[in-house]
Short mmCIF file of C-alpha atoms in Angstrom, two decimals:
data_model
loop_
_atom_site.label_atom_id
_atom_site.label_comp_id
_atom_site.label_asym_id
_atom_site.label_seq_id
_atom_site.Cartn_x
_atom_site.Cartn_y
_atom_site.Cartn_z
CA MET E 1 5.51 269.79 19.61
CA ARG E 2 7.48 268.74 22.67
CA SER E 3 6.15 271.74 24.61
CA ARG E 4 2.58 271.00 23.61
CA LEU E 5 2.91 267.32 24.50
CA LEU E 6 4.50 268.24 27.83
CA LEU E 7 1.69 270.73 28.46
CA VAL E 8 -0.94 268.03 27.82
CA VAL E 9 0.73 265.68 30.30
CA LEU E 10 0.99 268.42 32.92
CA VAL E 11 -2.66 269.41 32.43
CA LEU E 12 -3.73 265.79 32.96
CA VAL E 13 -1.57 265.51 36.08
CA GLY E 14 -2.93 268.86 37.32
CA LEU E 15 -6.54 267.76 36.78
CA LEU E 16 -5.83 264.52 38.63
CA ALA E 17 -4.24 266.45 41.51
CA VAL E 18 -7.19 268.85 41.69
CA GLY E 19 -9.70 265.99 41.40
CA LEU E 20 -8.12 264.21 44.34
CA GLY E 21 -6.92 267.18 46.39
CA VAL E 22 -10.12 269.26 46.54
CA PRO E 23 -12.40 266.43 47.84
CA LEU E 24 -9.67 265.41 50.29
CA ALA E 25 -9.38 268.98 51.61
CA LEU E 26 -13.15 269.38 51.97
CA THR E 27 -13.51 265.99 53.65
CA ASP E 28 -10.78 266.81 56.16
CA SER E 29 -12.38 270.19 56.90
CA GLN E 30 -15.78 268.54 57.38
CA ARG E 31 -14.29 265.95 59.73
CA THR E 32 -12.43 268.55 61.79
CA GLN E 33 -15.51 270.74 62.05
CA GLU E 34 -17.66 267.80 63.11
CA GLU E 35 -15.21 267.02 65.91
CA VAL E 36 -15.44 270.60 67.17
CA PHE E 37 -19.21 270.62 66.66
CA THR E 38 -19.67 267.41 68.66
CA ASP E 39 -17.47 268.66 71.48
CA ARG E 40 -19.29 272.00 71.70
CA LEU E 41 -22.70 270.31 71.42
CA THR E 42 -21.84 268.07 74.37
CA ASP E 43 -20.80 271.08 76.43
CA THR E 44 -23.91 273.02 75.42
CA ILE E 45 -26.18 270.14 76.42
CA SER E 46 -24.33 269.91 79.71
CA PHE E 47 -24.82 273.63 80.35
CA ALA E 48 -28.49 273.33 79.40
CA SER E 49 -28.85 270.65 82.06
CA ALA E 50 -26.95 272.72 84.63
CA ALA E 51 -29.13 275.77 83.92
CA GLN E 52 -32.30 273.99 84.99
CA ARG E 53 -32.00 274.90 88.65
CA ALA E 54 -31.03 278.46 87.91
CA LEU E 55 -34.03 278.93 85.64
CA ILE E 56 -36.58 277.45 88.06
CA GLU E 57 -35.06 279.07 91.12
CA SER E 58 -37.21 281.74 92.79
CA PRO E 59 -36.06 285.34 92.46
CA GLN E 60 -35.32 285.47 96.14
CA GLY E 61 -32.93 282.54 96.09
CA ARG E 62 -29.97 283.25 93.79
CA SER E 63 -27.58 280.54 94.94
CA ALA E 64 -28.17 278.23 91.96
CA THR E 65 -27.75 281.10 89.50
CA THR E 66 -24.58 282.22 91.20
CA ALA E 67 -23.14 278.70 91.08
CA PHE E 68 -24.06 278.32 87.40
CA ALA E 69 -22.50 281.68 86.59
CA ALA E 70 -19.28 280.67 88.32
CA GLU E 71 -19.20 277.40 86.40
CA ILE E 72 -19.63 278.94 82.97
CA THR E 73 -17.19 281.75 83.81
CA ARG E 74 -14.54 279.21 84.71
CA TYR E 75 -15.27 277.30 81.52
CA ASP E 76 -14.94 280.47 79.44
CA GLU E 77 -11.63 281.31 81.08
CA VAL E 78 -10.23 277.87 80.28
CA TYR E 79 -11.57 277.30 76.75
CA GLY E 80 -12.37 280.83 75.54
CA VAL E 81 -15.96 279.83 74.69
CA ALA E 82 -18.73 282.24 75.73
CA VAL E 83 -21.70 280.58 77.51
CA LEU E 84 -25.06 282.26 77.94
CA ALA E 85 -28.33 281.20 79.53
CA PHE E 86 -31.71 282.66 78.61
CA ASP E 87 -35.10 282.33 80.25
CA ARG E 88 -38.28 281.36 78.48
CA SER E 89 -38.87 284.90 77.23
CA GLY E 90 -35.36 285.15 75.74
CA GLU E 91 -34.02 287.44 78.46
CA LEU E 92 -30.39 286.89 79.37
CA LEU E 93 -30.20 285.16 82.74
CA ALA E 94 -26.47 284.48 83.07
CA ALA E 95 -23.32 284.95 80.94
CA SER E 96 -19.73 283.76 81.22
CA ARG E 97 -18.29 287.23 80.64
CA PRO E 98 -19.35 290.85 81.10
CA SER E 99 -21.87 292.25 78.66
CA GLU E 100 -19.29 294.46 76.93
CA ARG E 101 -17.23 291.37 76.04
CA LEU E 102 -20.11 289.26 74.84
CA PRO E 103 -20.14 288.42 71.11
CA GLU E 104 -22.66 289.97 68.78
CA LEU E 105 -25.94 288.11 69.24
CA ALA E 106 -27.79 289.54 66.27
CA GLY E 107 -28.35 287.45 63.18
CA GLU E 108 -27.58 283.74 63.37
CA PRO E 109 -27.25 283.54 67.21
CA THR E 110 -30.73 285.05 67.59
CA GLU E 111 -32.16 282.58 65.08
CA ARG E 112 -30.60 279.63 66.88
CA LEU E 113 -31.87 280.93 70.24
CA THR E 114 -35.40 281.15 68.82
CA VAL E 115 -35.14 277.58 67.54
CA ALA E 116 -33.91 276.34 70.96
CA LEU E 117 -36.71 278.16 72.81
CA ALA E 118 -39.09 276.39 70.46
CA GLY E 119 -37.79 273.10 71.88
CA ARG E 120 -35.60 271.96 68.96
CA ARG E 121 -32.10 270.60 69.47
CA SER E 122 -29.01 271.89 67.66
CA ALA E 123 -28.17 268.39 66.45
CA SER E 124 -31.35 268.42 64.38
CA THR E 125 -30.06 271.33 62.26
CA ALA E 126 -27.15 270.82 59.80
CA TYR E 127 -24.32 273.22 60.45
CA PRO E 128 -22.77 274.75 57.31
CA LEU E 129 -19.15 273.93 56.47
CA LEU E 130 -16.84 276.72 57.56
CA MET E 131 -14.05 277.74 55.21
CA PRO E 132 -10.67 279.14 56.29
CA TRP E 133 -11.83 282.63 55.34
CA ASP E 134 -15.06 282.44 57.40
CA THR E 135 -14.59 284.36 60.65
CA ALA E 136 -18.07 283.74 62.10
CA PRO E 137 -18.05 281.74 65.41
CA ILE E 138 -19.79 278.42 65.93
CA VAL E 139 -23.05 279.15 67.77
CA LEU E 140 -24.99 276.31 69.39
CA ALA E 141 -28.18 276.67 71.44
CA GLU E 142 -29.93 273.91 73.40
CA PRO E 143 -33.33 274.11 75.06
CA VAL E 144 -33.52 273.82 78.86
CA LEU E 145 -36.26 271.33 79.64
CA VAL E 146 -37.96 270.72 82.97
CA ASP E 147 -40.49 267.89 82.95
CA GLY E 148 -40.62 268.18 79.15
CA GLU E 149 -41.38 271.90 79.23
CA VAL E 150 -39.00 274.48 77.76
CA VAL E 151 -38.02 276.93 80.49
CA GLY E 152 -35.08 278.55 78.73
CA ALA E 153 -32.05 277.92 76.55
CA ALA E 154 -28.28 277.57 76.91
CA MET E 155 -25.97 278.92 74.21
CA THR E 156 -22.24 278.55 73.48
CA VAL E 157 -20.35 280.86 71.12
CA SER E 158 -17.04 279.25 70.05
CA PRO E 159 -14.34 281.12 68.14
CA THR E 160 -13.08 279.33 65.01
CA GLY E 161 -9.51 280.65 64.82
CA ALA E 162 -7.91 277.33 65.79
CA LEU E 163 -10.24 275.42 63.48
CA ARG E 164 -9.43 277.65 60.52
CA ALA E 165 -5.69 277.48 61.26
CA ALA E 166 -5.89 273.66 61.22
CA GLN E 167 -7.73 273.84 57.91
CA VAL E 168 -5.05 276.12 56.45
CA ARG E 169 -2.31 273.73 57.55
CA THR E 170 -4.10 270.74 56.05
CA TRP E 171 -4.90 272.53 52.82
CA SER E 172 -1.28 273.70 52.56
CA VAL E 173 -0.06 270.13 52.89
CA ILE E 174 -2.48 269.00 50.18
CA ALA E 175 -1.44 271.89 47.90
CA GLY E 176 2.22 271.01 48.47
CA ALA E 177 1.47 267.40 47.57
CA ALA E 178 -0.22 268.60 44.37
CA VAL E 179 2.85 270.69 43.47
CA LEU E 180 5.08 267.69 44.13
CA ALA E 181 2.81 265.60 41.91
CA LEU E 182 3.21 268.18 39.13
CA LEU E 183 6.99 268.15 39.57
CA ALA E 184 7.01 264.36 39.52
CA GLY E 185 4.79 264.43 36.44
CA THR E 186 7.23 266.81 34.78
CA LEU E 187 10.19 264.58 35.60
CA VAL E 188 8.35 261.60 34.17
CA ALA E 189 6.97 263.48 31.17
CA LEU E 190 10.35 264.89 30.04
CA PRO E 191 11.99 261.55 29.20
CA LEU E 192 8.65 260.18 28.00
CA THR E 193 8.14 263.01 25.51
CA ALA E 194 11.78 262.74 24.45
CA TRP E 195 11.29 259.00 23.82
CA VAL E 196 8.13 259.61 21.82
CA LEU E 197 9.49 262.53 19.79
CA ARG E 198 13.02 261.20 19.17
CA PRO E 199 11.94 259.18 16.08
CA VAL E 200 10.06 262.22 14.76
CA ARG E 201 13.17 264.39 15.14
CA ARG E 202 15.31 261.76 13.41
CA LEU E 203 12.84 261.58 10.55
CA ASP E 204 12.91 265.36 10.22
CA GLU E 205 16.72 265.40 10.20
CA ALA E 206 16.80 262.52 7.72
CA MET E 207 14.43 264.38 5.40
CA ASP E 208 16.71 267.44 5.49
CA ARG E 209 19.77 265.31 4.74
CA ILE E 210 18.03 263.46 1.93
CA GLY E 211 16.78 266.72 0.44
CA THR E 212 20.29 268.16 0.53
CA ALA E 213 21.79 264.94 -0.84
CA VAL E 214 19.27 264.75 -3.68
CA LEU E 215 19.89 268.37 -4.59
CA ALA E 216 23.64 267.92 -4.53
CA GLY E 217 23.64 264.43 -5.99
CA GLY E 218 25.13 263.09 -2.78
CA PRO E 219 25.37 259.48 -1.60
CA PRO E 220 22.21 257.66 -0.47
CA GLU E 221 21.01 258.29 3.06
CA GLN E 222 21.32 255.43 5.52
CA PRO E 223 18.02 254.01 6.87
CA THR E 224 16.75 255.76 9.95
CA ARG E 225 17.02 254.13 13.36
CA ARG E 226 13.68 252.64 14.30
CA THR E 227 13.02 253.46 17.95
CA GLY E 228 10.11 254.78 19.96
CA PRO E 229 6.45 253.69 19.91
CA PRO E 230 5.42 250.97 17.41
CA GLU E 231 3.43 253.46 15.32
CA LEU E 232 6.49 255.70 14.88
CA ARG E 233 8.72 252.69 14.09
CA SER E 234 6.26 251.75 11.36
CA LEU E 235 6.34 255.35 10.11
CA ALA E 236 10.16 255.22 10.02
CA GLY E 237 9.99 252.05 7.93
CA SER E 238 7.58 253.71 5.49
CA PHE E 239 9.90 256.72 5.33
CA ASP E 240 12.90 254.50 4.50
CA ARG E 241 10.97 252.82 1.69
CA MET E 242 9.87 256.20 0.38
CA SER E 243 13.41 257.60 0.48
CA THR E 244 14.72 254.50 -1.30
CA THR E 245 12.13 254.98 -4.03
CA VAL E 246 13.04 258.66 -4.38
CA ARG E 247 16.76 257.87 -4.58
CA GLU E 248 16.17 255.24 -7.22
CA ALA E 249 13.97 257.60 -9.23
CA ILE E 250 16.54 260.40 -9.02
CA ALA E 251 19.36 258.01 -9.94
CA GLY E 252 17.34 256.72 -12.91
CA GLN E 253 16.65 260.27 -14.04
CA ARG E 254 20.35 261.19 -13.86
CA ALA E 255 21.35 258.02 -15.67
CA PHE E 256 18.84 258.76 -18.40
CA VAL E 257 20.11 262.32 -18.80
CA ALA E 258 23.72 261.10 -18.98
CA ASP E 259 22.94 258.29 -21.40
CA ALA E 260 20.73 260.47 -23.61
CA SER E 261 23.36 263.22 -23.74
CA HIS E 262 26.05 260.71 -24.59
CA GLN E 263 23.95 258.99 -27.26
CA LEU E 264 23.01 262.29 -28.89
CA ARG E 265 26.62 263.37 -29.29
CA ASN E 266 27.40 260.91 -32.09
CA PRO E 267 24.50 261.86 -34.43
CA LEU E 268 25.08 265.50 -33.55
CA THR E 269 28.75 265.22 -34.47
CA ALA E 270 27.77 263.56 -37.73
CA LEU E 271 25.27 266.34 -38.40
CA ARG E 272 27.90 268.98 -37.76
CA LEU E 273 30.31 267.23 -40.17
CA ARG E 274 27.65 267.04 -42.86
CA LEU E 275 26.85 270.71 -42.40
CA SER E 276 30.56 271.55 -42.59
CA ASN E 277 30.91 269.52 -45.77
CA LEU E 278 28.18 271.64 -47.30
CA ASP E 279 30.16 274.78 -46.67
CA GLY E 280 30.69 276.46 -50.07
CA ALA E 281 28.37 274.01 -51.79
CA VAL E 282 25.02 275.51 -50.88
CA ALA E 283 23.14 277.89 -53.13
CA PRO E 284 23.77 281.58 -52.40
CA GLY E 285 20.15 282.02 -51.32
CA ALA E 286 20.51 279.23 -48.72
CA ALA E 287 23.82 280.44 -47.25
CA ASP E 288 22.16 282.24 -44.33
CA ASP E 289 20.08 279.18 -43.47
CA HIS E 290 23.20 277.00 -43.66
CA LEU E 291 25.04 279.34 -41.29
CA ALA E 292 22.07 279.38 -38.87
CA ALA E 293 21.96 275.58 -38.92
CA MET E 294 25.68 275.46 -38.10
CA GLU E 295 25.16 277.84 -35.14
CA GLU E 296 22.20 275.83 -33.81
CA ALA E 297 24.26 272.64 -34.09
CA GLU E 298 27.05 274.30 -32.12
CA ARG E 299 24.55 275.50 -29.49
CA LEU E 300 23.04 272.03 -29.18
CA SER E 301 26.53 270.61 -28.81
CA ARG E 302 27.25 273.00 -25.92
CA VAL E 303 23.99 272.04 -24.21
CA LEU E 304 24.87 268.34 -24.46
CA ASP E 305 28.34 269.03 -23.12
CA GLY E 306 26.76 270.88 -20.20
CA LEU E 307 24.34 268.04 -19.46
CA LEU E 308 27.18 265.54 -19.50
CA ALA E 309 29.23 267.76 -17.19
CA LEU E 310 26.26 268.09 -14.82
CA ALA E 311 25.72 264.33 -14.83
CA ARG E 312 29.41 263.76 -14.09
CA ALA E 313 29.29 266.30 -11.25
CA GLU E 314 26.27 264.61 -9.66
CA ARG E 315 27.78 261.16 -10.14
CA ALA E 316 31.03 262.35 -8.59
CA ALA E 317 29.07 263.22 -5.44
CA GLU E 318 28.15 259.54 -5.09
CA THR E 319 31.42 257.97 -6.18
CA GLY E 320 33.99 260.64 -5.24
CA ASP E 321 36.49 260.37 -2.43
CA PRO E 322 35.04 262.20 0.61
CA ASP E 323 38.54 262.54 2.11
CA ALA E 324 40.09 264.18 -0.97
CA VAL E 325 42.16 267.28 -0.14
CA THR E 326 43.28 269.90 -2.65
CA GLU E 327 46.02 272.54 -2.50
CA LEU E 328 44.05 275.62 -3.54
CA ASP E 329 47.05 277.55 -4.86
CA ALA E 330 47.99 274.92 -7.44
CA VAL E 331 44.47 274.63 -8.87
CA VAL E 332 43.76 278.37 -8.79
CA ASP E 333 47.06 279.29 -10.45
CA ASP E 334 46.54 276.62 -13.09
CA ARG E 335 43.01 277.81 -13.98
CA VAL E 336 44.06 281.48 -13.99
CA GLU E 337 46.87 280.73 -16.44
CA ASN E 338 44.53 278.67 -18.64
CA TRP E 339 41.93 281.45 -18.83
CA ARG E 340 44.45 284.30 -19.15
CA PRO E 341 44.77 284.07 -22.97
CA LEU E 342 41.01 284.47 -23.39
CA ALA E 343 41.02 287.35 -20.90
CA GLU E 344 43.82 289.12 -22.79
CA HIS E 345 42.01 288.49 -26.06
CA THR E 346 38.84 290.21 -24.74
CA GLY E 347 40.81 293.03 -23.08
CA VAL E 348 40.07 291.93 -19.50
CA GLU E 349 42.75 292.03 -16.79
CA LEU E 350 42.85 288.79 -14.82
CA LEU E 351 44.30 289.22 -11.30
CA ARG E 352 45.29 286.68 -8.65
CA GLY E 353 45.22 287.40 -4.88
CA GLY E 354 44.44 286.08 -1.42
CA PRO E 355 46.39 284.14 1.21
CA LEU E 356 48.64 281.27 0.11
CA GLY E 357 49.04 277.75 1.39
CA LEU E 358 45.34 276.95 1.90
CA ARG E 359 43.98 273.42 1.62
CA ALA E 360 40.35 272.32 1.27
CA ARG E 361 38.33 269.11 1.26
CA ILE E 362 37.45 268.79 -2.40
CA ASP E 363 38.68 266.80 -5.35
CA PRO E 364 41.05 268.84 -7.59
CA ALA E 365 38.91 268.05 -10.64
CA GLY E 366 35.84 269.30 -8.82
CA LEU E 367 37.49 272.61 -7.93
CA GLU E 368 38.65 272.97 -11.53
CA THR E 369 35.06 272.43 -12.70
CA VAL E 370 33.79 275.14 -10.37
CA LEU E 371 36.48 277.67 -11.32
CA ASP E 372 36.03 277.02 -15.05
CA ALA E 373 32.28 277.64 -14.83
CA VAL E 374 32.67 280.78 -12.72
CA LEU E 375 35.59 282.22 -14.74
CA ASP E 376 33.70 281.58 -17.97
CA ASN E 377 30.79 283.66 -16.72
CA ALA E 378 33.05 286.36 -15.25
CA LEU E 379 34.98 286.88 -18.52
CA LYS E 380 31.77 286.71 -20.52
CA TYR E 381 30.07 289.55 -18.63
CA THR E 382 33.10 291.78 -17.90
CA PRO E 383 33.47 294.49 -20.51
CA SER E 384 36.79 295.18 -22.24
CA GLY E 385 39.07 297.15 -19.98
CA GLY E 386 37.61 295.67 -16.83
CA ARG E 387 39.17 293.40 -14.21
CA VAL E 388 38.41 289.92 -12.89
CA ARG E 389 39.96 289.13 -9.50
CA VAL E 390 40.50 285.53 -8.39
CA GLU E 391 41.30 285.29 -4.66
CA THR E 392 41.72 282.52 -2.15
CA LEU E 393 39.72 283.04 1.06
CA ARG E 394 39.91 282.11 4.72
CA ALA E 395 37.23 283.17 7.25
CA ALA E 396 35.17 281.70 10.10
CA GLY E 397 36.94 278.34 10.00
CA ARG E 398 36.36 277.80 6.28
CA VAL E 399 38.44 278.31 3.17
CA GLY E 400 37.44 279.09 -0.39
CA VAL E 401 38.01 280.86 -3.66
CA SER E 402 36.15 283.91 -4.99
CA VAL E 403 35.87 285.34 -8.49
CA VAL E 404 34.85 288.98 -8.73
CA ASP E 405 33.91 290.40 -12.12
CA ALA E 406 33.20 293.91 -13.32
CA GLY E 407 29.97 293.07 -15.08
CA PRO E 408 26.47 294.46 -14.54
CA GLY E 409 25.88 292.27 -11.46
CA MET E 410 22.61 290.65 -10.48
CA PRO E 411 19.65 291.71 -8.35
CA ALA E 412 18.83 289.57 -5.34
CA GLU E 413 15.98 287.69 -7.03
CA ASP E 414 18.25 286.73 -9.95
CA ARG E 415 21.06 285.60 -7.62
CA ALA E 416 18.58 283.31 -5.84
CA ARG E 417 17.82 281.53 -9.15
CA ALA E 418 21.20 281.75 -10.85
CA THR E 419 22.18 278.17 -9.89
CA ASP E 420 18.99 276.64 -11.34
CA ARG E 421 19.42 274.44 -14.41
CA PHE E 422 19.04 276.27 -17.74
CA TRP E 423 18.24 279.53 -15.97
CA ARG E 424 19.30 282.63 -17.91
CA ALA E 425 19.15 286.19 -16.64
CA PRO E 426 16.37 288.32 -18.18
CA GLY E 427 17.70 290.15 -21.24
CA GLN E 428 20.62 287.71 -21.67
CA VAL E 429 18.80 284.77 -23.24
CA ASN E 430 20.59 285.17 -26.56
CA LEU E 431 24.08 285.18 -25.05
CA GLU E 432 26.33 282.23 -25.69
CA GLY E 433 26.08 279.48 -23.09
CA SER E 434 23.92 276.58 -21.97
CA GLY E 435 22.69 277.98 -18.67
CA LEU E 436 24.24 275.04 -16.79
CA GLY E 437 27.58 276.51 -15.70
CA LEU E 438 26.58 277.83 -12.25
CA ALA E 439 24.26 274.85 -11.70
CA ILE E 440 27.23 272.50 -12.24
CA ALA E 441 29.42 274.65 -9.97
CA ALA E 442 26.81 274.73 -7.19
CA ARG E 443 26.28 270.95 -7.23
CA THR E 444 29.98 270.26 -7.36
CA ALA E 445 30.50 272.51 -4.32
CA ALA E 446 27.61 270.88 -2.45
CA ALA E 447 28.94 267.41 -3.25
CA ALA E 448 32.19 268.39 -1.51
CA GLY E 449 30.29 269.66 1.53
CA GLY E 450 30.73 273.28 0.49
CA VAL E 451 28.50 276.02 -0.81
CA LEU E 452 28.50 278.41 -3.74
CA VAL E 453 27.57 281.97 -2.72
CA LEU E 454 26.68 284.84 -5.05
CA ASP E 455 26.98 288.37 -3.67
CA PRO E 456 27.08 291.85 -5.16
CA ALA E 457 30.71 292.97 -5.53
CA HIS E 458 32.00 296.15 -3.94
CA GLY E 459 31.92 298.84 -6.60
CA GLY E 460 29.64 296.84 -8.93
CA GLY E 461 29.78 293.45 -10.54
CA LEU E 462 29.20 289.99 -9.12
CA ARG E 463 31.22 288.09 -6.53
CA VAL E 464 30.96 284.30 -6.75
CA ALA E 465 32.63 282.41 -3.91
CA ILE E 466 32.95 278.71 -3.17
CA TRP E 467 33.33 278.00 0.56
CA LEU E 468 34.79 274.65 1.62
CA ASP E 469 35.78 272.84 4.79
CA PRO E 470 39.48 272.70 5.59
CA PRO E 471 40.99 269.21 6.05
CA ALA E 472 40.73 267.73 9.54
CA ARG E 473 43.77 268.16 11.71
CA ARG E 474 45.83 265.05 12.18
CA PRO E 475 46.17 263.75 15.73
CA PRO E 476 49.54 264.20 17.44
CA GLY E 477 51.91 261.48 16.21
CA GLY E 478 50.04 261.05 12.93
CA ALA E 479 49.92 257.75 11.12
CA GLY E 480 53.05 256.48 12.77
CA ALA E 481 51.57 256.77 16.21
CA ALA E 482 48.40 255.09 15.00
CA ALA E 483 50.43 252.22 13.55
CA GLN E 484 52.15 251.70 16.86
#
């Protein structure tokens, strides 16, 4: 958008430069040509007057013709303008240079000579504007009058090299001024477009942050800075009101989910107790239905537990300590030891690896939540005899923990949806679980400023990794120096 806005400004400046520069160039060329035309017309009229005696002189007396020829020859030598005199019949009487050096007289010169012999003056005919690329000379012809009768004509043929060179210089100056105007327009347009578009860019960035915060259950976004044109400041105000409404709606939805899950636990617990009390007391024909009801009650209980865990994870993003730092080794070792009995029970080997001594910006409870959800899935899908590797990670300035299972893995389209709420892989709908484990893990990681990544494992299986930011380095001297 900035490029297009800058292009519009430059086009307007360019049109203004062309609109002013072209008429200025043409006007200057017209003025310069008129000066040359007037000067040559004066000389031509003067030569027409001087040619009177030569044209009326008898053939025997050639003194006047000789004097006129000497005058025009001297003039030609000084100014480089050819001068010719013709008699009434159009025959050449005198010329300022030899015939082999005379300019071509066919075409326009002949037409102007005919007009002069008809008694018309050159000033009565408009002379076309010469352009820098026109090489034709300026030809003027004036009638020679004696007692009002045309006895011949005088003609001047002026080269236009100097005139065209002056035009080129003037046009170059005007073109340079136009280029400078474009440069000045660019220098003015750059900060202007930045001023106009800065609020738009801030709104775009704010929308990205709000979208990420809403997805991760993060803290509310601060109102945007209202700068720029009044229309954009009004738009920023509308955006702030809209974002506030969205945050309130999302917060109300989360509160409802948390409250509903919490309120349903008590009647569900009572229902489970009643069903347990009926164990052994139901009719033999209703035993299967009683068992199915117990299983559905257990499944509903797991779903409610998952919803409560998800609500806590999203609430922790708003109320958690953003400066919390966790020693990864302590949490990872603790969760590995907690899940090891289940792994041994199912015949899965649980391994621990990776570099030691890493620290990350996340609450310990949050990291435990992520590892529990990921380890639960890994042990659930790894067949007996397989291995699950839990490793700490450090790469590209980030730290993390990965869990690699030996299960069937996931195709790319399933990995893209695996962190959605209640999403279950095709063909695994009937497996135990609420479908909220990876969703809780992903939102907990996002709330800590991290990310949960699912990749295919080398040799088969799924690799789930949480990547986190390391804690900021303390300045030299630490807190003591700051206190001083």
